[in-house]
XYZ file of C-alpha atoms in Angstrom:
677
model
C 0.000 0.000 0.000
C 1.452 3.382 -1.001
C 2.305 5.942 1.660
C 0.003 8.987 1.441
C 1.429 12.478 1.390
C 1.299 13.931 4.939
C -1.487 16.440 5.509
C 0.763 18.699 7.583
C 3.351 18.844 4.774
C 0.975 20.656 2.425
C 2.239 24.183 1.805
C -0.299 27.015 2.076
C -3.905 26.288 1.035
C -5.153 27.379 4.470
C -8.811 27.426 3.466
C -8.652 23.965 1.917
C -7.055 22.484 5.008
C -9.454 24.294 7.341
C -12.534 23.082 5.446
C -11.352 19.473 5.599
C -10.362 19.682 9.279
C -13.735 21.130 10.275
C -15.415 18.119 8.696
C -13.051 15.832 10.571
C -14.073 17.549 13.818
C -17.798 17.542 12.981
C -18.906 15.224 10.149
C -22.392 16.743 10.541
C -21.066 19.815 8.700
C -21.795 17.872 5.543
C -18.607 17.586 3.509
C -16.683 20.034 1.393
C -16.441 20.936 -2.285
C -12.989 22.053 -3.420
C -12.997 24.269 -6.497
C -9.799 25.265 -8.233
C -7.447 25.003 -11.134
C -5.521 21.830 -11.796
C -2.329 21.145 -9.861
C -3.347 22.832 -6.590
C -3.092 19.839 -4.204
C -6.855 19.256 -4.090
C -6.669 15.478 -4.377
C -3.505 15.274 -2.274
C -5.169 17.022 0.665
C -8.313 14.895 0.515
C -6.395 11.618 0.407
C -4.185 12.779 3.279
C -7.206 13.542 5.482
C -8.042 9.844 6.004
C -4.875 9.310 8.035
C -6.070 11.937 10.546
C -9.580 10.564 11.037
C -10.268 8.623 14.272
C -10.575 4.862 13.983
C -14.045 3.391 13.468
C -15.433 0.516 15.596
C -17.196 -2.062 13.384
C -18.948 -5.410 13.732
C -16.472 -8.169 12.801
C -17.191 -9.613 9.362
C -19.880 -7.061 8.463
C -19.424 -5.812 4.916
C -21.459 -2.701 5.720
C -19.383 -1.367 8.649
C -22.149 -1.584 11.238
C -21.458 0.083 14.590
C -21.344 -2.629 17.290
C -22.960 -0.195 19.706
C -26.018 0.312 17.470
C -25.997 -2.085 14.516
C -28.340 -1.472 11.613
C -31.371 -3.754 12.097
C -31.868 -3.880 8.299
C -28.249 -4.722 7.509
C -28.067 -7.367 4.736
C -25.368 -9.160 6.758
C -27.465 -9.025 9.949
C -28.972 -9.410 12.355
C -25.807 -9.032 14.403
C -25.491 -10.798 17.728
C -23.926 -8.918 20.623
C -20.206 -9.134 20.235
C -17.129 -7.035 20.862
C -16.362 -4.745 17.975
C -13.056 -4.254 16.268
C -11.502 -0.937 15.262
C -10.167 -0.090 11.853
C -8.991 3.059 10.109
C -11.607 5.277 8.500
C -11.857 4.587 4.782
C -11.520 7.006 1.917
C -13.459 5.522 -0.981
C -12.968 7.073 -4.409
C -15.862 7.184 -6.856
C -14.578 7.195 -10.460
C -16.405 9.578 -12.794
C -17.137 6.755 -15.220
C -18.381 4.260 -12.629
C -21.477 2.215 -13.355
C -24.622 2.324 -11.253
C -23.977 -1.197 -9.955
C -20.452 -0.235 -8.932
C -21.839 2.633 -6.845
C -24.845 1.052 -5.119
C -24.067 -2.653 -5.492
C -25.606 -5.407 -7.570
C -28.116 -8.203 -7.119
C -27.733 -11.616 -8.730
C -31.060 -11.586 -10.583
C -30.702 -15.164 -11.863
C -30.351 -16.574 -8.322
C -33.117 -14.293 -7.053
C -35.578 -15.647 -9.632
C -34.607 -19.303 -9.577
C -33.610 -19.772 -5.913
C -35.259 -16.886 -4.117
C -31.882 -15.839 -2.665
C -30.906 -12.201 -2.240
C -27.304 -12.508 -3.347
C -26.039 -8.931 -2.977
C -22.582 -7.595 -3.789
C -22.008 -4.272 -1.947
C -20.951 -1.192 -3.876
C -18.930 1.913 -3.095
C -21.688 3.441 -0.950
C -21.412 0.475 1.415
C -17.631 0.781 1.510
C -17.881 4.502 2.309
C -20.349 4.098 5.198
C -18.941 5.909 8.260
C -15.999 7.094 6.160
C -15.197 9.483 3.330
C -16.641 9.274 -0.176
C -14.307 11.185 -2.468
C -15.312 12.195 -5.988
C -12.579 13.736 -8.104
C -13.906 15.892 -10.972
C -17.346 15.689 -9.383
C -18.755 18.154 -11.931
C -18.205 15.539 -14.656
C -20.177 12.853 -12.830
C -23.047 11.396 -14.884
C -26.517 12.527 -13.937
C -27.796 9.079 -12.958
C -24.929 8.720 -10.465
C -25.633 12.207 -9.128
C -29.257 11.183 -8.523
C -28.128 8.138 -6.541
C -25.740 10.232 -4.465
C -28.502 12.741 -3.722
C -30.822 9.986 -2.543
C -28.188 8.396 -0.323
C -27.086 11.760 1.136
C -30.688 12.739 1.899
C -31.806 9.444 3.463
C -28.549 8.116 4.909
C -29.263 4.815 3.188
C -28.878 3.133 -0.173
C -31.650 1.177 -1.859
C -31.031 -1.355 -4.616
C -34.134 -2.543 -6.418
C -34.402 -4.958 -9.320
C -37.911 -5.937 -10.422
C -39.387 -6.334 -6.951
C -36.222 -7.627 -5.279
C -34.763 -4.943 -3.023
C -31.926 -4.502 -0.548
C -31.375 -1.590 1.814
C -28.315 -0.695 3.844
C -27.073 2.329 5.760
C -24.901 4.777 3.812
C -23.797 7.771 5.869
C -20.562 9.273 4.650
C -18.563 12.452 4.452
C -18.916 13.676 0.864
C -15.805 15.388 -0.490
C -15.582 16.539 -4.085
C -12.987 18.337 -6.151
C -13.533 20.096 -9.449
C -11.978 22.434 -11.974
C -14.602 25.134 -12.808
C -13.149 25.453 -16.308
C -14.612 22.032 -17.113
C -18.183 22.934 -16.194
C -20.315 23.656 -13.157
C -22.089 21.330 -10.775
C -25.820 20.629 -10.693
C -27.476 22.908 -8.094
C -29.077 19.962 -6.274
C -25.732 18.286 -5.661
C -23.973 21.585 -4.996
C -26.312 22.251 -2.087
C -25.465 18.868 -0.551
C -21.887 19.971 0.137
C -21.705 21.649 3.516
C -18.735 23.878 2.687
C -16.956 25.092 -0.393
C -13.438 26.446 -0.763
C -11.634 28.059 -3.665
C -7.997 27.111 -4.208
C -5.391 28.519 -6.539
C -1.662 28.182 -7.005
C 0.446 30.550 -4.973
C 2.163 33.410 -6.782
C 4.796 33.729 -4.068
C 8.162 32.496 -5.357
C 9.432 31.181 -2.017
C 6.227 29.255 -1.400
C 6.300 27.673 -4.858
C 9.932 26.651 -4.309
C 8.985 24.957 -1.038
C 6.121 23.089 -2.721
C 8.490 21.670 -5.347
C 11.168 20.840 -2.772
C 8.767 18.846 -0.591
C 7.158 17.060 -3.498
C 10.504 15.931 -4.906
C 11.552 14.706 -1.466
C 8.320 12.729 -1.145
C 8.658 11.165 -4.592
C 12.245 10.073 -3.830
C 11.372 8.418 -0.489
C 7.663 8.428 0.476
C 8.151 6.465 3.706
C 11.114 8.534 4.854
C 9.340 11.790 4.034
C 6.237 10.700 5.968
C 8.416 9.730 8.948
C 9.834 13.263 9.101
C 6.299 14.626 9.453
C 5.044 11.945 11.846
C 5.271 14.179 14.919
C 3.242 16.971 13.298
C 0.693 14.449 12.028
C 0.314 12.974 15.513
C -0.173 16.411 17.069
C -2.838 17.311 14.515
C -4.596 13.985 15.051
C -4.678 14.641 18.809
C -6.063 18.138 18.231
C -8.871 16.723 16.100
C -9.699 14.192 18.807
C -9.708 16.901 21.489
C -11.969 19.119 19.381
C -14.398 16.218 18.916
C -14.572 15.746 22.681
C -15.129 19.483 23.222
C -17.727 19.848 20.459
C -20.825 18.772 22.491
C -20.020 21.416 25.138
C -19.800 24.352 22.718
C -22.573 26.905 23.362
C -24.366 28.480 20.410
C -26.055 31.555 21.895
C -29.279 33.143 20.697
C -27.382 36.251 19.635
C -25.092 34.195 17.419
C -28.067 32.352 15.954
C -29.619 35.717 15.103
C -26.431 36.700 13.259
C -26.509 33.433 11.323
C -30.155 33.863 10.353
C -29.644 37.511 9.378
C -26.647 36.611 7.208
C -28.501 33.859 5.344
C -31.476 36.159 4.797
C -29.275 39.010 3.572
C -27.660 36.817 0.921
C -31.030 35.342 -0.148
C -30.035 31.699 0.118
C -32.705 29.130 -0.660
C -34.161 26.973 2.092
C -32.887 26.476 5.636
C -29.948 24.148 5.019
C -27.542 27.105 4.887
C -28.561 28.255 8.398
C -28.064 24.768 9.801
C -24.698 24.272 8.090
C -23.494 27.690 9.263
C -24.469 26.864 12.845
C -22.641 23.531 12.727
C -19.592 25.083 11.079
C -19.381 27.926 13.611
C -19.631 25.382 16.430
C -16.864 23.284 14.872
C -14.698 26.392 14.498
C -15.077 27.173 18.185
C -14.207 23.580 19.155
C -11.214 23.635 16.806
C -9.975 26.786 18.546
C -10.482 25.185 21.967
C -13.376 27.450 22.989
C -16.755 26.545 24.482
C -18.573 29.538 23.054
C -19.185 30.604 19.453
C -18.120 34.161 18.598
C -18.937 36.593 15.787
C -15.597 35.732 14.188
C -16.709 32.096 13.963
C -19.945 33.168 12.289
C -18.051 35.283 9.758
C -15.675 32.464 8.855
C -18.565 30.003 8.684
C -20.388 32.283 6.244
C -17.358 32.470 3.974
C -17.217 28.680 3.847
C -20.910 27.768 3.777
C -22.623 30.472 1.701
C -20.689 31.197 -1.535
C -22.168 28.201 -3.373
C -25.647 28.729 -1.923
C -26.360 32.383 -2.620
C -28.670 33.130 -5.504
C -26.731 33.738 -8.660
C -26.976 33.269 -12.364
C -25.371 30.101 -13.771
C -22.467 32.114 -15.204
C -21.695 34.013 -11.988
C -18.597 32.984 -10.071
C -19.361 31.949 -6.482
C -18.298 34.333 -3.773
C -19.538 36.731 -1.110
C -19.472 40.498 -0.805
C -17.421 40.747 2.370
C -18.377 44.376 3.016
C -22.043 43.342 2.944
C -21.225 40.411 5.230
C -19.537 42.652 7.789
C -22.400 45.131 7.652
C -24.959 42.366 8.200
C -23.066 40.964 11.178
C -22.771 44.442 12.703
C -26.471 45.131 12.248
C -27.389 41.813 13.852
C -25.188 42.581 16.905
C -24.044 43.370 19.484
C -24.721 40.028 21.082
C -27.430 40.220 23.727
C -25.959 37.300 25.651
C -22.754 39.228 26.330
C -20.525 37.114 24.136
C -19.222 40.244 22.396
C -17.221 42.448 24.767
C -17.058 45.342 22.315
C -20.443 47.155 22.211
C -19.560 48.818 18.924
C -17.362 46.526 16.822
C -15.615 48.155 13.922
C -15.967 47.096 10.309
C -12.859 44.952 10.628
C -14.108 43.171 13.709
C -14.540 39.992 11.738
C -10.804 39.373 11.692
C -9.374 36.661 9.547
C -11.673 33.923 10.775
C -11.856 32.297 14.176
C -9.926 29.150 14.747
C -7.401 29.672 11.980
C -7.614 29.647 8.245
C -7.780 32.561 5.880
C -10.649 33.957 3.903
C -11.541 31.975 0.787
C -10.283 33.846 -2.278
C -12.976 35.132 -4.574
C -12.174 33.896 -8.069
C -13.284 36.166 -10.878
C -15.397 38.084 -8.414
C -15.559 41.158 -10.598
C -16.917 39.333 -13.619
C -20.676 39.408 -13.967
C -22.794 37.986 -16.742
C -23.853 40.328 -19.477
C -27.245 41.872 -18.896
C -29.425 44.554 -20.292
C -28.465 46.941 -17.475
C -24.851 46.915 -18.601
C -25.689 48.252 -22.004
C -26.060 51.778 -20.587
C -22.376 51.811 -19.679
C -21.185 50.342 -22.971
C -20.358 52.602 -25.887
C -22.898 52.184 -28.650
C -21.464 51.000 -31.922
C -21.076 53.595 -34.576
C -23.647 53.470 -37.384
C -22.495 51.222 -40.178
C -22.171 52.461 -43.672
C -23.209 50.426 -46.684
C -22.468 46.703 -46.524
C -18.966 45.635 -47.376
C -18.267 44.920 -51.024
C -15.140 43.530 -52.647
C -14.201 47.004 -53.855
C -14.471 48.720 -50.486
C -12.119 48.433 -47.539
C -13.407 46.480 -44.550
C -15.042 48.499 -41.813
C -13.192 49.176 -38.553
C -13.591 46.973 -35.528
C -16.388 47.942 -33.158
C -16.114 47.762 -29.393
C -17.922 44.807 -27.776
C -21.534 45.534 -26.870
C -23.412 44.111 -23.910
C -25.930 41.354 -24.384
C -29.631 41.958 -24.052
C -31.530 40.299 -21.223
C -31.556 36.492 -21.701
C -34.848 34.656 -22.098
C -36.173 31.103 -22.032
C -35.718 29.506 -25.446
C -37.660 26.884 -27.305
C -36.293 23.386 -27.383
C -33.915 22.629 -30.236
C -33.155 18.927 -30.479
C -31.368 16.510 -32.768
C -33.795 14.110 -34.516
C -33.547 10.352 -34.296
C -32.354 8.181 -31.425
C -28.828 8.638 -30.127
C -26.598 6.805 -27.659
C -24.591 9.702 -26.231
C -23.880 10.881 -22.704
C -26.851 11.332 -20.413
C -28.428 14.760 -20.648
C -31.723 16.516 -21.255
C -31.859 17.510 -24.906
C -32.417 14.766 -27.520
C -33.938 11.280 -27.449
C -31.447 8.493 -26.808
C -31.027 4.928 -25.632
C -30.012 5.243 -21.997
C -29.719 3.209 -18.815
C -32.577 5.200 -17.317
C -35.912 6.236 -18.716
C -39.024 4.525 -19.993
C -38.771 0.883 -21.041
C -39.247 0.394 -24.779
C -38.321 -3.265 -25.341
C -36.048 -6.155 -24.434
C -32.891 -7.743 -25.832
C -30.491 -10.515 -24.866
C -27.812 -9.093 -22.527
C -24.392 -8.768 -24.124
C -22.555 -8.628 -20.809
C -23.588 -8.412 -17.160
C -27.336 -8.043 -16.715
C -28.156 -4.636 -15.223
C -31.802 -3.890 -16.100
C -33.972 -7.004 -16.104
C -37.081 -7.052 -18.290
C -39.129 -9.403 -16.095
C -42.031 -10.053 -18.474
C -39.729 -10.863 -21.396
C -37.614 -13.136 -19.187
C -40.646 -15.089 -17.985
C -41.955 -15.301 -21.537
C -38.630 -16.730 -22.739
C -38.433 -19.300 -19.920
C -42.084 -20.446 -19.888
C -42.051 -22.783 -22.946
C -39.163 -24.825 -21.520
C -40.473 -25.613 -18.019
C -41.650 -29.190 -18.771
C -38.418 -30.048 -20.592
C -36.420 -28.709 -17.652
C -38.287 -30.953 -15.225
C -40.119 -28.269 -13.303
C -41.971 -29.920 -10.398
C -42.826 -27.141 -7.948
C -44.029 -23.581 -8.081
C -40.647 -22.048 -8.807
C -39.749 -20.987 -12.314
C -36.730 -22.759 -13.784
C -34.679 -19.896 -15.252
C -31.438 -20.234 -17.136
C -28.970 -17.694 -18.360
C -30.294 -17.788 -21.928
C -33.754 -16.789 -20.693
C -32.667 -13.471 -19.198
C -33.650 -10.348 -21.107
C -32.176 -6.891 -20.759
C -34.622 -3.975 -20.809
C -33.973 -1.314 -23.432
C -34.813 2.161 -22.224
C -35.220 5.547 -23.797
C -34.251 8.790 -22.128
C -32.420 11.974 -23.058
C -28.857 12.698 -24.063
C -26.633 15.743 -24.013
C -25.357 17.017 -27.339
C -22.471 19.062 -28.640
C -23.977 22.452 -29.439
C -21.587 24.320 -31.711
C -22.404 28.002 -32.144
C -21.256 29.751 -35.318
C -21.752 33.460 -34.674
C -21.602 36.200 -37.309
C -19.587 39.093 -35.828
C -19.229 41.085 -39.043
C -20.048 44.722 -39.581
C -23.528 43.957 -40.902
C -24.442 42.497 -37.521
C -23.326 45.662 -35.733
C -25.749 47.822 -37.709
C -28.758 49.137 -35.772
C -27.294 47.692 -32.580
C -28.435 44.227 -33.539
C -25.435 42.632 -31.872
C -26.895 43.276 -28.418
C -30.004 41.277 -29.323
C -27.876 38.592 -31.007
C -25.668 38.191 -27.942
C -28.769 38.008 -25.773
C -30.135 35.203 -27.945
C -26.849 33.248 -27.867
C -26.584 33.763 -24.101
C -30.122 32.397 -23.768
C -29.161 29.331 -25.794
C -26.081 28.897 -23.620
C -28.260 28.949 -20.517
C -30.419 26.299 -22.136
C -27.317 24.217 -22.933
C -26.159 24.573 -19.321
C -29.472 23.233 -18.039
C -29.508 20.361 -20.540
C -25.932 19.233 -19.749
C -24.549 19.860 -23.232
C -21.018 20.480 -24.376
C -20.669 23.769 -26.214
C -18.240 25.354 -28.644
C -18.030 28.787 -30.229
C -16.847 29.734 -33.731
C -16.941 33.365 -34.827
C -16.314 34.922 -38.211
C -15.667 38.497 -39.335
C -13.202 40.405 -41.483
C -11.336 37.893 -43.620
C -11.432 34.729 -41.533
C -13.108 32.608 -38.882
C -11.691 31.499 -35.572
C -12.498 29.012 -32.848
C -13.258 31.341 -29.959
C -13.850 28.365 -27.662
C -13.111 24.693 -28.411
C -15.885 22.287 -27.355
C -16.058 22.167 -23.572
C -18.422 21.417 -20.712
C -17.731 24.868 -19.256
C -20.697 26.837 -20.560
C -19.704 29.892 -18.522
C -16.432 30.043 -20.473
C -18.474 30.379 -23.662
C -20.503 33.173 -22.044
C -17.279 35.002 -21.162
C -15.992 34.719 -24.744
C -19.322 35.977 -26.035
C -19.260 38.981 -23.723
C -15.931 40.203 -25.099
C -16.743 39.491 -28.754
C -16.067 42.549 -30.972
C -17.726 43.176 -34.323
C -16.786 44.712 -37.647
C -15.474 43.966 -41.101
C -16.713 41.774 -43.901
C -18.835 38.619 -43.606
C -16.811 35.470 -44.434
C -19.795 33.138 -43.907
C -18.202 30.240 -45.795
C -15.080 30.460 -43.634
C -17.223 30.208 -40.497
C -19.038 27.117 -41.777
C -15.813 25.449 -42.886
C -14.176 26.152 -39.544
C -17.198 24.592 -37.835
C -16.819 21.552 -40.109
C -13.210 21.130 -38.961
C -14.229 21.361 -35.301
C -16.984 18.775 -35.710
C -14.701 16.415 -37.627
C -12.237 16.358 -34.740
C -14.980 15.978 -32.140
C -16.475 13.003 -33.977
C -13.144 11.240 -33.570
C -12.880 12.153 -29.894
C -16.458 11.363 -28.885
C -18.321 9.574 -31.691
C -21.412 8.882 -29.556
C -22.143 12.558 -28.845
C -24.269 13.942 -31.669
C -23.679 17.544 -32.746
C -26.163 20.368 -33.175
C -24.941 23.244 -35.338
C -26.454 26.638 -34.454
C -25.584 29.348 -36.988
C -26.416 32.867 -35.796
C -26.392 35.227 -38.789
C -28.452 37.423 -41.090
C -27.352 35.226 -43.996
C -25.244 37.830 -45.783
C -21.903 36.783 -47.243
C -19.273 39.222 -48.496
C -15.595 39.165 -49.356
C -13.808 37.082 -51.959
C -15.153 35.730 -55.243
C -18.734 34.400 -55.195
C -19.118 34.479 -51.402
C -22.790 33.421 -51.457
C -22.153 30.386 -53.661
C -19.165 29.388 -51.523
C -21.289 29.603 -48.372
C -23.899 27.391 -50.040
C -21.311 24.733 -50.840
C -20.054 24.845 -47.242
C -23.624 24.381 -46.035
C -24.149 21.370 -48.278
C -20.966 19.844 -46.867
C -22.548 19.805 -43.405
C -25.758 18.418 -44.881
C -23.949 15.560 -46.598
C -22.505 14.434 -43.247
C -25.896 14.420 -41.530
C -25.206 17.302 -39.159
C -28.389 18.587 -37.541
C -28.529 22.365 -37.818
C -30.613 25.439 -37.111
C -30.101 28.974 -38.396
C -31.070 31.823 -36.086
C -32.147 34.551 -38.520
C -30.947 37.908 -37.196
C -32.205 39.975 -40.142
C -34.360 42.916 -39.072
C -36.260 45.750 -40.699
C -39.219 45.931 -43.032
C -37.306 44.708 -46.079
C -35.988 41.162 -45.624
C -33.820 39.355 -48.143
C -34.454 35.893 -46.709
C -30.795 34.910 -46.970
C -30.796 33.065 -43.643
C -33.654 30.876 -44.856
C -31.674 30.030 -47.994
C -28.712 29.075 -45.837
C -30.928 26.832 -43.691
C -32.096 25.004 -46.826
C -28.499 24.468 -47.937
C -27.711 23.075 -44.480
C -30.814 20.905 -44.530
C -31.913 22.482 -41.277
C -34.477 24.935 -39.923
C -34.483 28.717 -39.755
C -35.964 30.554 -36.770
C -36.106 34.282 -36.138
C -35.065 35.848 -32.874
C -38.719 36.259 -31.932
C -39.540 32.636 -32.757
C -36.653 31.490 -30.576
C -38.455 32.621 -27.437
C -40.334 29.900 -25.580
C -43.240 32.273 -24.955
C -43.492 33.284 -28.609
C -46.806 32.665 -30.361
C -45.084 32.344 -33.732
C -45.268 28.541 -33.687
C -44.762 25.316 -31.806
C -41.441 23.925 -30.551
C -39.139 23.426 -33.556
C -37.113 20.275 -33.845
C -34.054 20.523 -35.999
C -34.311 18.655 -39.297
C -31.320 16.449 -40.016
C -29.392 17.006 -43.185
C -30.566 14.817 -45.975
C -33.713 13.708 -44.143
C -35.977 15.666 -46.460
C -34.560 13.936 -49.514
């Protein structure tokens, strides 16, 4: 077994270490989500925490880690007779992003259940993690069906495995720890709220600190055991401090005045529900115990707010998490002084919050100044200069315009890829999935996961006499088993091709165009799509954002998108073709949806309109589903976007028709290229 990196040897990252230690002191805090760029010791710190956790008493031989003092009466390995327990180290169980459902919750032997009536159950990772730590690296990339199972287990403290009427239940209470890189996409709000605390980590910019990080890591890689031995004394001291804080925790007093501060803070930041208040109270209590105090102070409340509220405050999907610390200090001051006398200063100053009780700094606010584009920003953005006549080959290209703010986003109509796919789970297009409504049955190709009971019985029934059936039981063999085929929804690759030429800047249309694309990005965020962004203007097209799960990165690129110059429509379509060709090789099961946002004009070079038509037919020949968002405005319309949609074999919708509340028509499904032929 490899020697883990010592927790006390981690350089810096005070907030990360504090968040993990508070959960070690009080598991009721509810876990921690660690957000940060790659290479910031996120995984190293989590794996090192297990060595500091107190040992767990368990029933000997129980696969579900039952507590000998109060064993689970429904334990599949029970009932447990009274016996002395044994102690073992707390486990850190890692959940791989690509794990199957059976690997997470366990699996039943359906064949034995049907033929013998035996509940043969193989425990999964949730059973292994009971009374320990469940660690999910890259938790934001976890498939939705696994997220649903985690939510159920976290809410009920138990895991249920059901297969066609055969069910098993076992306790599953664990400390949930997740790490993620925000650049790869955000986390579902339901799962985000299940993490008690969140911390932001980033690499230090201090030269001496970076040198020390490298020095220690090289020493560990050369001799892990020797390096750990040099930190054994510090590890032992920290382990003893955790144990002492756990003993002190039940005696910590949470006064009414402090509770009022907690409630006022949660109300001021408009968090949803009451979980934030409860988590803040538990965190503040743990902070006091960690500092060796029996009374919670205002400093504990402030530090608890910085750890428990950033991911719970109301924000748009593209907002970075964080708190306005000036507002936090003002709220705490207004809710005090403490009536129970816990605050000796009757008039605390604005800096009374300090740097957080019990140690640990203030979580850094990443990208705190960036806000999503909105209609209110347009007043502070210079309006684009009126455009002269459209570019022609004989005229020089117009100058670049400053980026304009996006109009207010709106709820869009559903755009989906036709047919039945087999891509990653999502919420956009129809697909064969592991979850959803049952549509049929097939012979299983591997391990049976979703039994189709009726089809299995139907396959076995004709052979009962030949198999010598004598009693009531059904004689079932492997060849009789049938796997249920199910239909659900998949996520797609939505590739935006946005016209940023001078013609789009005329009459301030770009603000409305950006608002429409931002609305589609919000829709893609909710439907768990990957997105990419190609823009074209002047003489060429560029990939502003390669396909990614980070929809907020696309929103940031869109916000800073300038306009001006000619309209190389063909170049934009050809660039999109190159992007899709590469993505088909990388992820062939994820079907693309091409969204071209343009007025349909094409200028620059010889025969630009004909060249754009040929580029459109290239997409159509490869079966790419497409939709053209027609941005043409005014009384006189040339209908060029509609012509482009026909070349692509897709559908054209206007900006007004894109709105979900529009009365222009019903929901428009995208027509696949070549389907109309």
